[in-house]
Each structure stands twice: as C-alpha cells, then as structure tokens.
C-alpha cells in the first residue's frame, strides 16, 4: 500500500468522489466540486494498492490559529473490500508527517456510527461530546502531536516540581461514582494530610473509557469530575514508541480493555509518573517488571498510602532511572551550543538564552585554561560542567547544570557527588563554584555535602585524612584560609565536634563527617564493620579498578552514585547504624586485587525483611535485579539489606596480611571475614590511616 497526495489534475479525484458516494450515508453531505479546491491546497491523501487502485482516502484542511494551527479531518474512508489492512492508520500516519508543525488533528464522528470506535485505535482521544445538526450525539476526537506551546511549557514546568501519581480508570470511577463514600481505600487519596507536592493525574485515555458508557448523563458527570485532576498529555510519536516498548507485557490479541490499559501505562511513563494506582490484578502483577524497565511503581491505593514516604523518597532520588550504560562524557563542541542552551538555560532564574550562548562560546574559546564537558545519556545531555584550572590547588567551577524534569534531584546529587569525587582524586584543597544560575536542586545538593556560600560563590574544603578532632580542625582551617564563611563554619564546628566526642553522640559525629567527607574523626565511638563482598559486586558498586579489569566493565553510572545497597544473608543484628564500613573484597583467583579491603563507606540503614519486600524497598537504587536478590537469599525467609553512602575507593588497598596483623595487634585476634564483622574504633582508624597516609607519603 502506498500513500500519495492527490493533485488537482489527478485521475484519482474521480475515484475519491465515487468512494465518497458509496459511503455518503456515514460521511455526510459533501459537494463534489469542492474536491478540486482540497486538492489545490494538498488536502487529499489517497491509499493505493499494488495495482494502483484507490483503497481509501483522507480529506483534511488546516486551520489558522496559535502557532501553526490544527488539522481538521473531514473524511477518512476505506473501501469495504480493503478494510482490516490498517489502511486508516497509514493514512493518519502520513497526515501527521504532512502536517507535523501543527499542534494536532481533530475529527468529528456520530456516536452511533461503527467508525466511532476506530479513532482510539489511531491514537485519538475524546475532546468533548456535543449534539450534531441531526440532534444526535457527536464525539469530537483529538490527536495531539506534542508540539510545545506556551500552555504545554507552563504545564511541564509546573509538573516538573511535583511527584506525579496516575490513577487509572477503575480508581477514578471508584472516587467519582455515587457510592464512592463507601470506597474507603480510594477516598484515602483525597485526605488533607497527603503532601501538596503529590499531583494525582489522569491520562487522556480515561476520556475514551468514559466514552464507552451508554448513559449520556454518566458520561457528562464523569467528564466534569475528570476536570478535578491534572491530565497528562504527550505527543503521539512519543506515546507510540512507549506503547511499543510496553507491548510485550500484554497478550498477543488485545481486547479493548487491554488497549486502554496499554495506553494509560504509556501516558504514565511518558509523563514521568512515579506511580500508577490501580485495582487491576494483572497490572499489579507487572509491578517488578515495569519498575525495572521504566521506573514506574504499580500499586493499589492502599499500598500507596502505606508506602507514601518510600514513594516520595523514590521520586526524589532514583539513580535506577537516571543514567544507563550509554553514559558518555566529552568536551563540548561548537555545534553542541544550541542543544546545550535549550537543555540547561535557567530561565526560571532570569537567565537569557543569548547570555548562556555567549558564555558557552567564551568558555570554549579558552581551552588552555578551561575544561568544558557535557555528559550524555544516549543523545540526551544530562550534565554540563566548566572547570577552570588556573590554580592547581583549587577546582573553580564556572558552570554547573543538570537538566530539568522529574529526575532533576537525582541528577543534581550525581553532579555534586561526581564533582567532589573528582576533586579528591585530583588532590585539590578547595572547590569554588561561581555559576550565578544554580538551580534549587543543585543548591540543595551542595548544602547536603557541606558547601557554603558567601553570596558570590560556593566553597568547600577537600581533605582525605583521619585524625583526632583537634588536629583535623587545624588542617581544615588551614585549607580554608582566606575563605571567611568556611573559617567561621569550622570554628563553630570545632565546638560541636568536641561536645559530640565528649557526649559520645554518634548521630552528630556522623552528620559532621558527612559535611567534611572524606575527612574522618579518629577516636570516636561510631560503630565500624568489615563487610565481605564478592569481586563482581565490588566492581559493580564502587571499585572502578576492579571494573576496568573485567572483560565487560560495570555500568559507569553505578560507580558514581552517592548511595547504594548491598544484600547479605547475615542477620541484621550483627550491624548497627549509623556506622562505618570497610569493604573486604573476598578471594577470587581470577581477579587481581581480591583478598583486600578496597573501599570505605558510611552505613546509613540496615533492614531485614522477606526477600521480596526488601527488594521492593531498595530497588529504586537500580543495581540488583529481583533475580540477583532471589539468588542471594536462597531459601532464607529473611534477607538483610545494607544501604550505604559516601563511598570512596581507598588509594592503597589493605591486603590480607596487613589486615590480620592489625587485627591481631589491636584486638588480639584474627578473623576470616566470611560475614559482616564488627571491629574496634582503633582498628578502623589504623587501617584507614594506613591506606590514605601511604598515598600522602
């Protein structure tokens, strides 16, 4: 089947007229003389079979309006003998290509015509219902092309700061039907205590589900109720790509209900939803698979309420959704400029496109003193950073940007953690960030990792050292020399540390260490553990040297995340939080560098639950699959998860003999470290100091 545009002098005009006459009972009156005028303006598309016989046609015109207007479909007709061959779909797809700059296409169809059920299959959804000239109900159908306008940009900007939760048709009807007051589970979603930054949304597909009701009063009531919710939208191209990606989760032969479920899920994924609420048992059973592939939680309303804090946390920090194996960082090129301006301009902070464009050009023109890099995930730029290198002891960052959207918080955490890790590796003493247009997400990440602002720039001292608090404060103050906000901060911090050490306040000591990381306070009572880990998981979770030694390297994004999770069969009672962890990479004769302590982390949380429950709690971190967790748990009824952060690869791995000698000298024992093992503070301090002091020596 081929699609052509019918010209004024085309012989197919007569064929179009004949096909119209054969179907005028449903197409309605139309003056044949007008066909030439439509052909003159390119408004007739014809579908021809292999013998160049007319199989169907589409008649349309473009309206004038905001932007490039919209398309009005006048006729969509397929010859009876050619029906069932997806000719209507091909005509609509060709229409979209011909009119791609429009905002969308509109069609009208009587509800009692069989063709009325075709439009949803072509990507249309109900815009409104009215009464036609014959006094019968008529449906207005709309196909959104997804071209941005002022309204859609404002919509996207508003939702980017919200946690998007989609309610499906069955939950919507439970909320809005006459007996909704009896449905306690659904009505809990409307409680006043639900945080205001959770946005309950519906999808355009709900309009089609409402339209299937045979009662016009019910349809009108439901359409009015739908206005109480934010409606997700997305262009048809993006929607169809997502439908294709979701198709394998559905039966080979789709029912009408299946098609609606598929489109509702596709709208949710396209719209950046964190959760999809439903009572459909078949969809609920897809929760693990859809989360693994799309980061979308599938929950009952009651489960959403119970797990609300967890859902909020998943939305705020989702490394499992942010960066994949196609992560690539490189210097920016002149041809990247417009794309980077579009992605990283901070218009909400008053930055002009021309200003950012000029700034990027200036930065690129001095490659001898500046390194301007952009990190891509596939073809999408996600992180932009410009580093000035005039002072070897200071990282000066002139631009630090991440893309806006539902993953902005995660990207900001990644960017700042990545910056700090780079500074540690480069052995600089301070970091200074002078970008005047830092987003709120970047600012929060900076504050969380101990950066301070003097109104003109953000500053942080970088020190890899473990020492008693008096010596540590001297070193920090020396590096902060000349930076007044840091000097004032460290003077105040000195008293805080002194009191916390005296009072043995583990919580305060751990918060202080987060602010001065990777520096550590010696002689504390912070619980410390050696945790064994297999080389494979060490390479995946934090150790880039082990990853580089493998034939297939680890996902690079995993090595840069500020938070991760590790699963073990050991009882949770063996561990205490907050605490410190030294990672012992267990023996593997095929892996050079095993049988050594290679990393250090903070231990943030320890949870022991049935394997499925503990996996669901931490799967947002995106490292382990359910298959991995099931293999680790074996037949155990419970599994322990260690959530850890602020991981550093030790500059000098601590070998087996060194580890055993230290343990024997300080604690009078040796240990095979086959499970997590608590060690004394002095043992931790000695091992860590040996590793980092060897580097400085």
XYZ file of C-alpha atoms in Angstrom:
697
model
C 0.000 0.000 0.000
C 1.368 3.436 -0.896
C 0.078 6.838 0.128
C 0.056 9.730 -2.358
C -1.108 13.329 -2.291
C -3.838 13.815 -4.907
C -3.189 16.773 -7.225
C -5.867 18.849 -8.997
C -5.326 17.088 -12.324
C -5.125 13.598 -10.832
C -7.477 10.925 -12.179
C -7.905 9.738 -8.590
C -10.183 12.690 -7.819
C -12.998 10.881 -9.626
C -12.182 7.685 -7.679
C -12.344 9.646 -4.419
C -15.738 11.013 -5.452
C -17.038 7.525 -6.247
C -15.821 6.166 -2.900
C -17.499 9.081 -1.112
C -20.795 8.441 -2.893
C -20.664 4.763 -1.851
C -20.286 5.786 1.819
C -22.139 9.101 1.998
C -24.657 7.709 4.477
C -21.948 7.866 7.168
C -19.638 10.501 5.689
C -22.438 13.020 5.283
C -23.192 15.549 2.558
C -20.217 16.975 0.688
C -20.184 18.979 -2.587
C -18.040 17.066 -5.072
C -16.936 20.300 -6.743
C -15.030 21.121 -3.549
C -12.631 18.223 -4.128
C -10.592 20.279 -6.610
C -10.174 23.012 -4.039
C -8.980 20.487 -1.441
C -6.574 19.009 -3.988
C -5.265 22.507 -4.803
C -4.285 23.003 -1.137
C -2.827 19.483 -0.710
C -5.773 18.297 1.367
C -6.385 14.839 -0.141
C -4.321 11.771 0.687
C -5.034 8.568 -1.209
C -4.091 4.972 -0.391
C -3.322 2.859 -3.479
C -2.987 -0.903 -3.586
C -0.389 -2.866 -5.568
C -2.401 -2.311 -8.760
C -2.673 1.456 -8.114
C -6.361 1.128 -7.339
C -7.820 3.517 -4.759
C -8.261 1.669 -1.465
C -9.074 4.662 0.741
C -8.674 8.397 1.141
C -8.341 11.116 3.765
C -9.745 14.614 3.264
C -8.468 17.404 5.522
C -7.684 21.092 5.882
C -5.527 23.196 8.219
C -6.966 25.969 10.363
C -5.255 29.175 11.308
C -4.690 29.752 14.972
C -1.986 29.932 17.649
C 1.314 28.604 16.335
C 0.657 26.639 13.171
C -2.983 25.856 13.847
C -4.579 22.429 13.784
C -5.740 19.857 11.250
C -9.434 19.127 10.667
C -10.168 15.652 9.322
C -13.223 15.913 7.044
C -13.345 12.343 5.690
C -11.455 9.166 6.499
C -12.815 6.415 4.275
C -11.552 2.939 3.361
C -13.151 0.843 0.630
C -15.150 -2.062 2.032
C -13.026 -4.747 0.348
C -9.783 -3.285 1.722
C -10.830 -2.923 5.371
C -8.879 -4.732 8.071
C -5.498 -3.943 6.457
C -4.632 -0.936 8.667
C -5.077 1.482 5.763
C -6.709 4.085 8.027
C -3.658 4.001 10.281
C -1.322 4.507 7.328
C -3.365 7.490 6.129
C -3.285 9.104 9.594
C 0.467 8.477 9.954
C 1.045 10.143 6.580
C -1.189 13.022 7.620
C 0.973 13.559 10.696
C 4.095 13.741 8.541
C 2.495 16.203 6.117
C 1.215 18.454 8.922
C 3.902 17.843 11.565
C 4.165 21.521 12.563
C 0.520 21.694 13.637
C -0.494 21.171 17.233
C -2.743 18.202 16.383
C -5.643 16.806 14.380
C -9.371 16.950 15.132
C -12.177 14.727 13.844
C -15.957 14.542 14.447
C -17.999 11.367 14.340
C -21.536 10.393 15.321
C -21.578 8.085 18.328
C -23.896 5.595 16.637
C -21.591 5.075 13.632
C -19.342 1.973 13.728
C -16.349 4.162 12.788
C -16.630 5.925 16.156
C -14.776 3.015 17.774
C -11.880 3.348 15.293
C -10.476 6.688 16.457
C -8.916 5.496 19.758
C -7.027 2.812 17.832
C -5.488 5.593 15.722
C -4.238 7.498 18.793
C -7.163 9.934 19.162
C -8.937 10.626 22.425
C -12.280 12.234 23.222
C -12.117 16.018 23.386
C -15.801 16.648 24.010
C -19.292 15.429 23.233
C -21.954 17.572 21.616
C -25.221 17.335 19.725
C -24.999 17.274 15.945
C -27.234 19.024 13.431
C -29.478 15.968 13.251
C -30.000 16.138 17.028
C -27.856 13.046 17.675
C -24.725 12.811 19.898
C -21.437 13.593 18.139
C -17.948 12.977 19.521
C -15.056 15.361 18.915
C -11.800 13.378 18.699
C -8.322 14.892 19.183
C -4.862 13.630 18.182
C -2.113 15.569 19.973
C 1.136 15.968 18.001
C 3.051 17.038 21.107
C 4.464 20.254 19.657
C 5.242 22.583 22.584
C 3.337 25.809 23.056
C 3.105 28.323 25.908
C 0.398 26.266 27.619
C 2.290 22.979 27.413
C 5.531 24.619 28.589
C 3.778 26.069 31.634
C 2.207 22.647 32.285
C 5.580 20.860 32.060
C 7.243 23.454 34.292
C 4.590 23.017 36.980
C 4.655 19.217 36.953
C 8.461 19.091 37.000
C 8.390 20.087 40.674
C 5.622 17.621 41.596
C 5.507 13.904 42.308
C 3.241 12.626 39.533
C 0.896 9.791 40.521
C -1.544 8.464 37.900
C -4.890 6.966 38.896
C -6.332 4.545 36.355
C -9.941 4.326 35.235
C -11.094 1.888 37.921
C -9.700 4.069 40.724
C -11.164 7.196 39.094
C -14.648 5.648 38.858
C -14.416 4.494 42.480
C -13.583 8.070 43.512
C -16.291 9.755 41.446
C -19.239 7.335 41.455
C -22.270 7.782 43.702
C -21.110 5.102 46.119
C -17.565 6.495 46.345
C -18.129 7.349 50.011
C -18.206 3.602 50.673
C -14.877 3.092 48.989
C -12.573 3.890 51.903
C -9.465 2.775 50.079
C -9.871 5.160 47.124
C -11.078 8.087 49.204
C -7.942 7.914 51.353
C -6.163 9.529 48.385
C -8.174 12.708 48.996
C -7.142 13.071 52.647
C -5.872 16.500 53.699
C -2.654 15.069 55.120
C -1.407 13.885 51.705
C 1.547 16.205 50.853
C 0.721 19.024 48.452
C 3.617 18.204 46.118
C 1.939 14.932 45.131
C -0.084 15.534 41.961
C -2.799 12.992 41.229
C -3.220 12.818 37.470
C -5.346 11.068 34.881
C -4.467 10.286 31.281
C -6.331 11.279 28.086
C -7.180 7.605 27.630
C -9.627 7.987 30.533
C -11.753 10.082 28.178
C -12.088 7.082 25.877
C -13.039 4.816 28.762
C -15.677 7.294 29.913
C -16.979 7.486 26.345
C -17.787 3.767 26.353
C -20.630 4.307 28.788
C -24.034 4.115 27.090
C -25.554 6.618 29.542
C -25.055 10.213 28.404
C -25.668 11.523 31.925
C -22.931 9.298 33.351
C -20.557 10.431 30.592
C -21.236 14.094 31.304
C -20.813 13.643 35.063
C -17.541 11.716 34.650
C -16.110 14.267 32.204
C -16.858 17.048 34.686
C -15.244 15.064 37.527
C -12.176 14.492 35.376
C -11.511 18.256 35.418
C -10.617 17.968 39.112
C -7.442 16.113 38.144
C -4.407 17.142 36.139
C -4.440 15.464 32.752
C -1.158 14.118 31.442
C -0.502 14.672 27.765
C 2.177 13.632 25.327
C 2.659 13.777 21.583
C 1.534 10.769 19.587
C 5.063 9.890 18.390
C 6.432 9.598 21.927
C 3.303 7.767 23.029
C 3.519 5.180 20.235
C 7.208 4.487 20.916
C 6.369 3.865 24.566
C 3.392 1.670 23.633
C 5.745 -0.425 21.511
C 8.147 -0.787 24.452
C 5.259 -1.873 26.708
C 3.616 -4.185 24.182
C 5.455 -7.340 25.330
C 3.732 -7.127 28.728
C 0.305 -7.656 27.141
C -1.400 -10.604 25.379
C -0.867 -11.163 21.660
C -4.537 -10.452 20.966
C -5.550 -7.210 22.658
C -9.064 -6.625 23.911
C -10.471 -3.103 24.029
C -9.683 -3.044 27.755
C -6.111 -4.205 27.094
C -5.613 -1.396 24.571
C -6.766 1.192 27.112
C -4.526 -0.257 29.833
C -1.579 -0.155 27.437
C -2.189 3.487 26.528
C -2.739 4.520 30.165
C 0.598 2.987 31.138
C 2.283 4.610 28.120
C 0.949 8.053 29.062
C 2.187 7.481 32.630
C 5.698 6.553 31.503
C 5.848 9.442 29.008
C 4.590 11.873 31.639
C 7.305 10.959 34.141
C 4.898 9.423 36.658
C 6.370 7.844 39.770
C 3.401 5.590 40.492
C 0.338 4.160 38.752
C -2.606 3.298 41.017
C -4.978 0.505 40.024
C -7.100 -2.375 41.285
C -6.353 -4.469 38.179
C -4.645 -7.641 39.431
C -2.998 -8.286 36.059
C -1.370 -4.853 36.064
C -0.374 -5.143 39.729
C 1.450 -8.360 38.874
C 3.635 -6.380 36.440
C 4.996 -4.124 39.191
C 8.536 -5.527 39.354
C 8.977 -5.707 35.576
C 7.639 -2.224 34.860
C 9.687 -0.713 37.669
C 12.862 -2.383 36.428
C 12.359 -1.138 32.859
C 10.558 2.178 33.318
C 10.897 3.148 36.988
C 7.096 3.085 37.384
C 5.542 1.712 40.582
C 2.250 -0.185 40.128
C 0.302 -0.030 43.394
C -3.146 -0.344 44.894
C -4.305 2.931 46.517
C -3.962 1.382 49.983
C -0.402 0.255 49.287
C 0.430 3.741 48.003
C -0.817 5.262 51.278
C 1.173 2.777 53.381
C 4.355 3.338 51.332
C 3.938 7.101 50.890
C 7.274 8.062 52.453
C 9.024 5.465 50.335
C 7.331 6.698 47.142
C 8.412 10.261 47.918
C 11.965 9.090 48.508
C 11.934 7.090 45.271
C 10.854 10.175 43.364
C 13.495 12.393 44.947
C 16.389 10.020 44.388
C 16.136 7.479 41.589
C 19.557 6.536 40.271
C 17.993 3.428 38.784
C 16.163 5.693 36.289
C 18.693 8.376 35.575
C 21.723 7.024 33.745
C 22.263 3.889 31.716
C 25.196 2.050 30.206
C 25.458 4.583 27.369
C 26.850 7.237 29.675
C 29.421 9.306 27.815
C 31.321 12.404 28.869
C 33.282 14.603 26.476
C 34.341 18.185 25.829
C 31.656 20.325 24.257
C 31.885 21.389 20.626
C 30.590 24.489 18.912
C 27.840 22.511 17.216
C 26.519 21.474 20.670
C 25.775 25.059 21.696
C 22.103 25.355 20.736
C 21.227 21.977 22.221
C 23.012 22.874 25.469
C 21.311 26.272 25.660
C 17.925 24.582 25.220
C 18.616 21.943 27.881
C 20.453 23.985 30.508
C 19.171 27.582 30.339
C 17.844 28.656 33.743
C 15.009 30.854 32.501
C 13.258 30.496 35.865
C 16.199 32.359 37.418
C 16.195 35.088 34.770
C 18.965 33.741 32.552
C 18.589 34.683 28.860
C 19.308 32.290 26.010
C 21.681 34.775 24.417
C 23.556 35.223 27.678
C 24.168 31.478 28.112
C 25.057 31.108 24.424
C 27.663 33.872 24.711
C 29.012 32.428 27.954
C 29.491 28.975 26.439
C 31.270 30.487 23.441
C 33.657 32.356 25.757
C 34.386 29.220 27.763
C 35.086 27.168 24.630
C 37.440 29.834 23.267
C 39.990 29.317 26.087
C 40.651 25.549 26.156
C 44.122 26.098 27.624
C 42.715 27.240 30.966
C 39.235 25.688 30.973
C 37.712 22.244 30.528
C 34.052 22.352 29.491
C 32.433 18.912 29.466
C 28.971 17.596 28.847
C 27.723 14.172 29.913
C 25.250 12.416 27.633
C 22.909 9.542 28.314
C 22.495 8.255 24.766
C 21.926 11.529 22.885
C 20.433 13.381 25.848
C 22.721 15.890 27.626
C 22.225 15.495 31.382
C 25.177 17.303 32.988
C 27.169 20.384 31.949
C 30.290 21.464 33.828
C 33.038 24.003 33.184
C 36.208 23.790 35.282
C 38.871 26.486 35.393
C 42.391 25.240 36.082
C 44.431 28.355 36.849
C 45.079 27.230 40.445
C 46.291 23.616 40.861
C 45.023 23.529 44.451
C 41.502 24.702 43.638
C 38.670 23.414 41.464
C 36.870 26.501 40.165
C 33.562 25.559 38.580
C 32.108 28.291 36.351
C 29.073 26.365 35.090
C 27.281 23.505 36.867
C 23.965 22.472 35.340
C 21.664 19.460 35.159
C 18.570 19.035 33.017
C 15.181 19.945 34.449
C 12.453 17.385 34.969
C 11.306 14.642 37.289
C 14.872 13.338 37.771
C 16.445 16.710 38.482
C 17.119 15.941 42.160
C 18.881 12.701 41.296
C 20.961 14.375 38.603
C 21.942 17.187 40.975
C 23.057 14.707 43.632
C 25.032 12.846 40.980
C 26.647 16.056 39.668
C 27.814 17.348 43.048
C 28.990 13.906 44.213
C 30.855 13.459 40.930
C 32.470 16.880 41.332
C 33.597 16.104 44.879
C 34.938 12.675 43.884
C 36.951 14.290 41.081
C 38.415 16.817 43.490
C 39.501 14.048 45.859
C 41.166 12.109 43.035
C 42.973 15.273 41.860
C 44.187 16.055 45.408
C 42.958 19.648 45.348
C 42.381 21.527 48.583
C 39.280 23.582 47.842
C 36.349 23.791 45.438
C 34.816 27.099 44.374
C 31.586 27.279 42.333
C 30.837 30.657 40.737
C 27.863 29.832 38.492
C 25.297 32.613 39.232
C 22.388 30.491 37.969
C 22.499 27.394 40.147
C 19.175 25.557 40.263
C 17.474 24.857 43.586
C 18.232 21.132 43.184
C 21.964 21.852 42.784
C 21.850 24.217 45.770
C 20.232 21.545 47.958
C 22.859 19.003 46.896
C 25.654 21.468 47.705
C 24.271 22.150 51.178
C 23.844 18.425 51.785
C 27.521 17.800 51.053
C 28.911 20.625 53.156
C 29.324 23.509 50.673
C 28.859 27.037 51.996
C 28.037 30.278 50.166
C 29.408 33.779 50.705
C 26.804 35.312 48.395
C 29.080 35.298 45.353
C 30.340 31.710 45.268
C 30.015 28.306 46.935
C 33.062 26.896 48.737
C 34.215 23.595 50.176
C 37.439 22.251 51.664
C 38.640 18.847 50.395
C 40.692 16.745 52.825
C 41.296 12.973 52.854
C 42.616 12.374 56.370
C 41.676 10.692 59.643
C 42.873 12.451 62.814
C 41.818 13.499 66.284
C 39.365 16.369 66.130
C 41.895 18.996 67.294
C 44.383 18.123 64.541
C 41.628 17.713 61.976
C 40.255 21.197 62.663
C 43.734 22.724 62.252
C 44.078 21.079 58.846
C 40.590 22.188 57.741
C 41.168 25.765 58.924
C 44.496 25.888 57.116
C 42.856 24.900 53.829
C 40.005 27.369 54.421
C 42.414 30.281 54.835
C 41.014 33.382 53.154
C 37.503 31.936 52.765
C 35.608 33.631 55.581
C 32.365 31.597 55.532
C 34.374 28.366 55.814
C 36.585 29.757 58.581
C 33.545 30.832 60.593
C 31.899 27.462 59.952
C 34.897 25.397 61.082
C 35.331 27.470 64.238
C 31.709 26.698 65.144
C 32.112 23.080 64.096
C 35.097 22.649 66.398
C 32.916 23.139 69.477
C 30.237 20.832 68.063
C 32.764 18.042 67.484
C 34.347 18.495 70.896
C 30.983 18.171 72.661
C 29.881 15.251 70.459
C 33.093 13.342 71.208
C 32.669 14.045 74.919
C 28.987 13.036 74.923
C 29.607 10.069 72.567
C 26.851 11.414 70.301
C 27.118 9.097 67.288
C 24.388 10.866 65.309
C 26.082 14.270 65.479
C 29.505 12.805 64.688
C 28.148 11.083 61.569
C 26.455 14.281 60.370
C 29.707 16.188 60.849
C 31.634 13.578 58.876
C 29.161 13.930 56.024
C 29.893 17.664 55.884
C 33.688 17.194 55.856
C 33.836 13.927 53.839
C 36.182 12.222 53.110
C 37.883 13.548 56.271
C 37.171 11.417 59.337
C 37.380 11.947 63.071
C 39.640 9.492 64.894
C 38.917 8.078 68.324
C 35.110 8.182 68.097
C 32.517 5.632 69.154
C 30.997 5.349 65.683
C 30.338 1.612 65.090
C 32.715 0.134 62.491
C 32.444 -3.064 60.467
C 34.349 -5.062 57.889
C 31.856 -6.381 55.342
C 32.905 -9.088 52.851
C 31.840 -8.566 49.256
C 32.470 -10.618 46.139
C 34.692 -9.006 43.478
C 31.812 -8.854 40.986
C 29.627 -6.768 43.283
C 32.536 -4.599 44.407
C 33.205 -3.772 40.751
C 29.531 -3.011 40.173
C 29.012 -0.929 43.289
C 32.119 1.160 43.793
C 35.504 -0.154 42.638
C 36.380 1.204 39.188
C 39.773 -0.531 39.188
C 38.154 -3.937 39.574
C 35.569 -2.931 36.963
C 38.280 -1.989 34.473
C 39.968 -5.377 34.944
C 36.863 -7.205 33.722
C 36.154 -8.018 30.124
C 32.751 -6.332 30.491
C 33.022 -3.196 32.603
C 30.428 -2.078 35.107
C 27.718 0.388 34.266
C 29.687 3.631 34.777
C 26.785 5.405 36.428
C 26.744 2.858 39.269
C 30.289 3.753 40.244
C 29.366 7.417 40.661
C 26.207 7.152 42.717
C 26.279 8.615 46.192
C 24.032 5.904 47.589
C 23.828 2.161 47.000
C 22.517 -1.025 48.585
C 24.167 -4.368 49.311
C 22.322 -7.571 50.202
C 23.576 -10.259 52.554
C 22.219 -13.323 54.281
C 23.851 -12.288 57.556
C 21.478 -11.376 60.427
C 20.751 -7.661 60.745
C 21.508 -7.827 64.475
C 25.198 -8.054 63.608
C 25.140 -4.467 62.282
C 24.402 -1.078 63.827
C 23.585 2.278 62.241
C 24.733 4.881 61.704
C 28.162 3.382 61.248
C 31.229 2.911 59.101
C 32.037 0.116 56.678
C 35.308 -1.173 55.279
C 34.694 -3.372 52.225
C 36.719 -6.580 52.140
C 36.809 -7.967 48.595
C 36.830 -11.731 49.076
C 39.237 -14.097 47.372
C 38.887 -14.910 43.686
C 41.959 -16.370 41.986
C 40.763 -14.969 38.662
C 40.604 -11.376 39.972
C 43.758 -9.447 40.706
C 43.252 -7.265 43.775
C 40.918 -9.567 45.692
C 41.585 -10.567 49.334
C 41.923 -6.913 50.317
C 39.993 -4.040 51.847
C 39.412 -1.730 48.890
C 36.672 0.695 49.905
C 35.151 2.661 52.762
C 31.554 3.840 53.190
C 29.120 5.215 55.706
C 26.455 2.736 56.807
C 23.110 4.546 56.625
C 20.473 1.867 57.164
C 20.137 -1.860 57.833
C 16.847 -3.606 57.048
C 15.866 -7.257 57.456
C 12.696 -8.358 55.647
C 11.400 -11.194 53.457
C 13.419 -11.131 50.214
C 10.619 -9.749 48.012
C 9.824 -6.955 50.474
C 13.421 -5.881 50.992
C 13.997 -5.845 47.227
C 10.968 -3.638 46.624
C 12.120 -1.251 49.311
C 15.506 -0.630 47.695
C 15.001 -1.392 44.014
C 14.955 2.359 43.225
C 18.748 2.191 43.503
C 18.666 0.171 40.307
C 21.646 -2.103 40.872
C 20.257 -5.528 41.720
C 17.519 -7.267 39.762
C 14.989 -9.457 41.512
C 16.806 -12.459 40.032
C 20.018 -11.328 41.768
C 18.273 -10.867 45.095
C 16.479 -14.218 44.848
C 19.810 -15.960 44.165
C 21.463 -14.270 47.172
C 18.576 -15.081 49.511
C 18.400 -18.767 48.567
C 15.829 -20.372 50.838
C 16.222 -17.845 53.644
C 12.922 -16.422 54.940
C 14.581 -13.024 55.518
C 17.325 -11.044 53.795
C 19.407 -8.161 55.120
C 19.971 -5.007 53.073
C 22.736 -2.509 53.812
C 22.099 0.979 52.450
C 25.416 2.785 52.299
C 26.736 6.082 51.012
C 29.772 8.364 50.700
C 31.840 5.533 49.284
C 35.481 6.047 48.424
C 37.869 3.645 46.765
C 40.891 3.512 49.061
C 44.092 4.798 47.441
C 46.049 1.826 48.815
C 44.162 -1.465 49.234
C 44.750 -3.153 52.582
C 45.926 -6.712 51.899
C 45.111 -9.819 53.868
C 48.328 -9.919 55.870
C 48.138 -6.231 56.766
C 44.516 -6.689 57.851
C 45.261 -9.708 60.036
C 48.387 -8.125 61.584
C 46.416 -5.010 62.542
C 43.564 -7.050 63.999
C 45.998 -9.249 65.944
C 47.949 -6.263 67.326
C 44.947 -4.169 68.418
C 42.274 -6.746 69.257
C 44.340 -9.879 69.917
C 42.502 -11.976 67.313
C 42.288 -12.898 63.645
C 39.165 -13.323 61.505
C 38.277 -14.949 58.200
C 35.652 -12.238 57.441
C 33.114 -14.596 55.953
C 30.308 -12.377 57.237
C 29.982 -8.751 58.451
C 32.263 -8.340 61.472
C 32.416 -5.519 63.999
C 35.882 -4.077 64.650
C 37.139 -1.672 67.289
C 37.431 2.045 66.587
C 41.217 1.859 66.876
C 41.327 -0.908 64.261
C 39.253 1.139 61.823
C 41.338 4.265 62.433
C 44.622 2.405 61.921
C 43.529 0.656 58.718
C 42.065 3.784 57.131
C 45.049 5.928 58.125
C 47.473 3.374 56.670
C 45.695 3.464 53.319
C 45.476 7.255 52.917
C 48.825 8.072 54.585
C 50.631 5.721 52.225
C 49.275 7.919 49.440
C 50.380 11.168 51.033
C 53.756 9.661 51.879
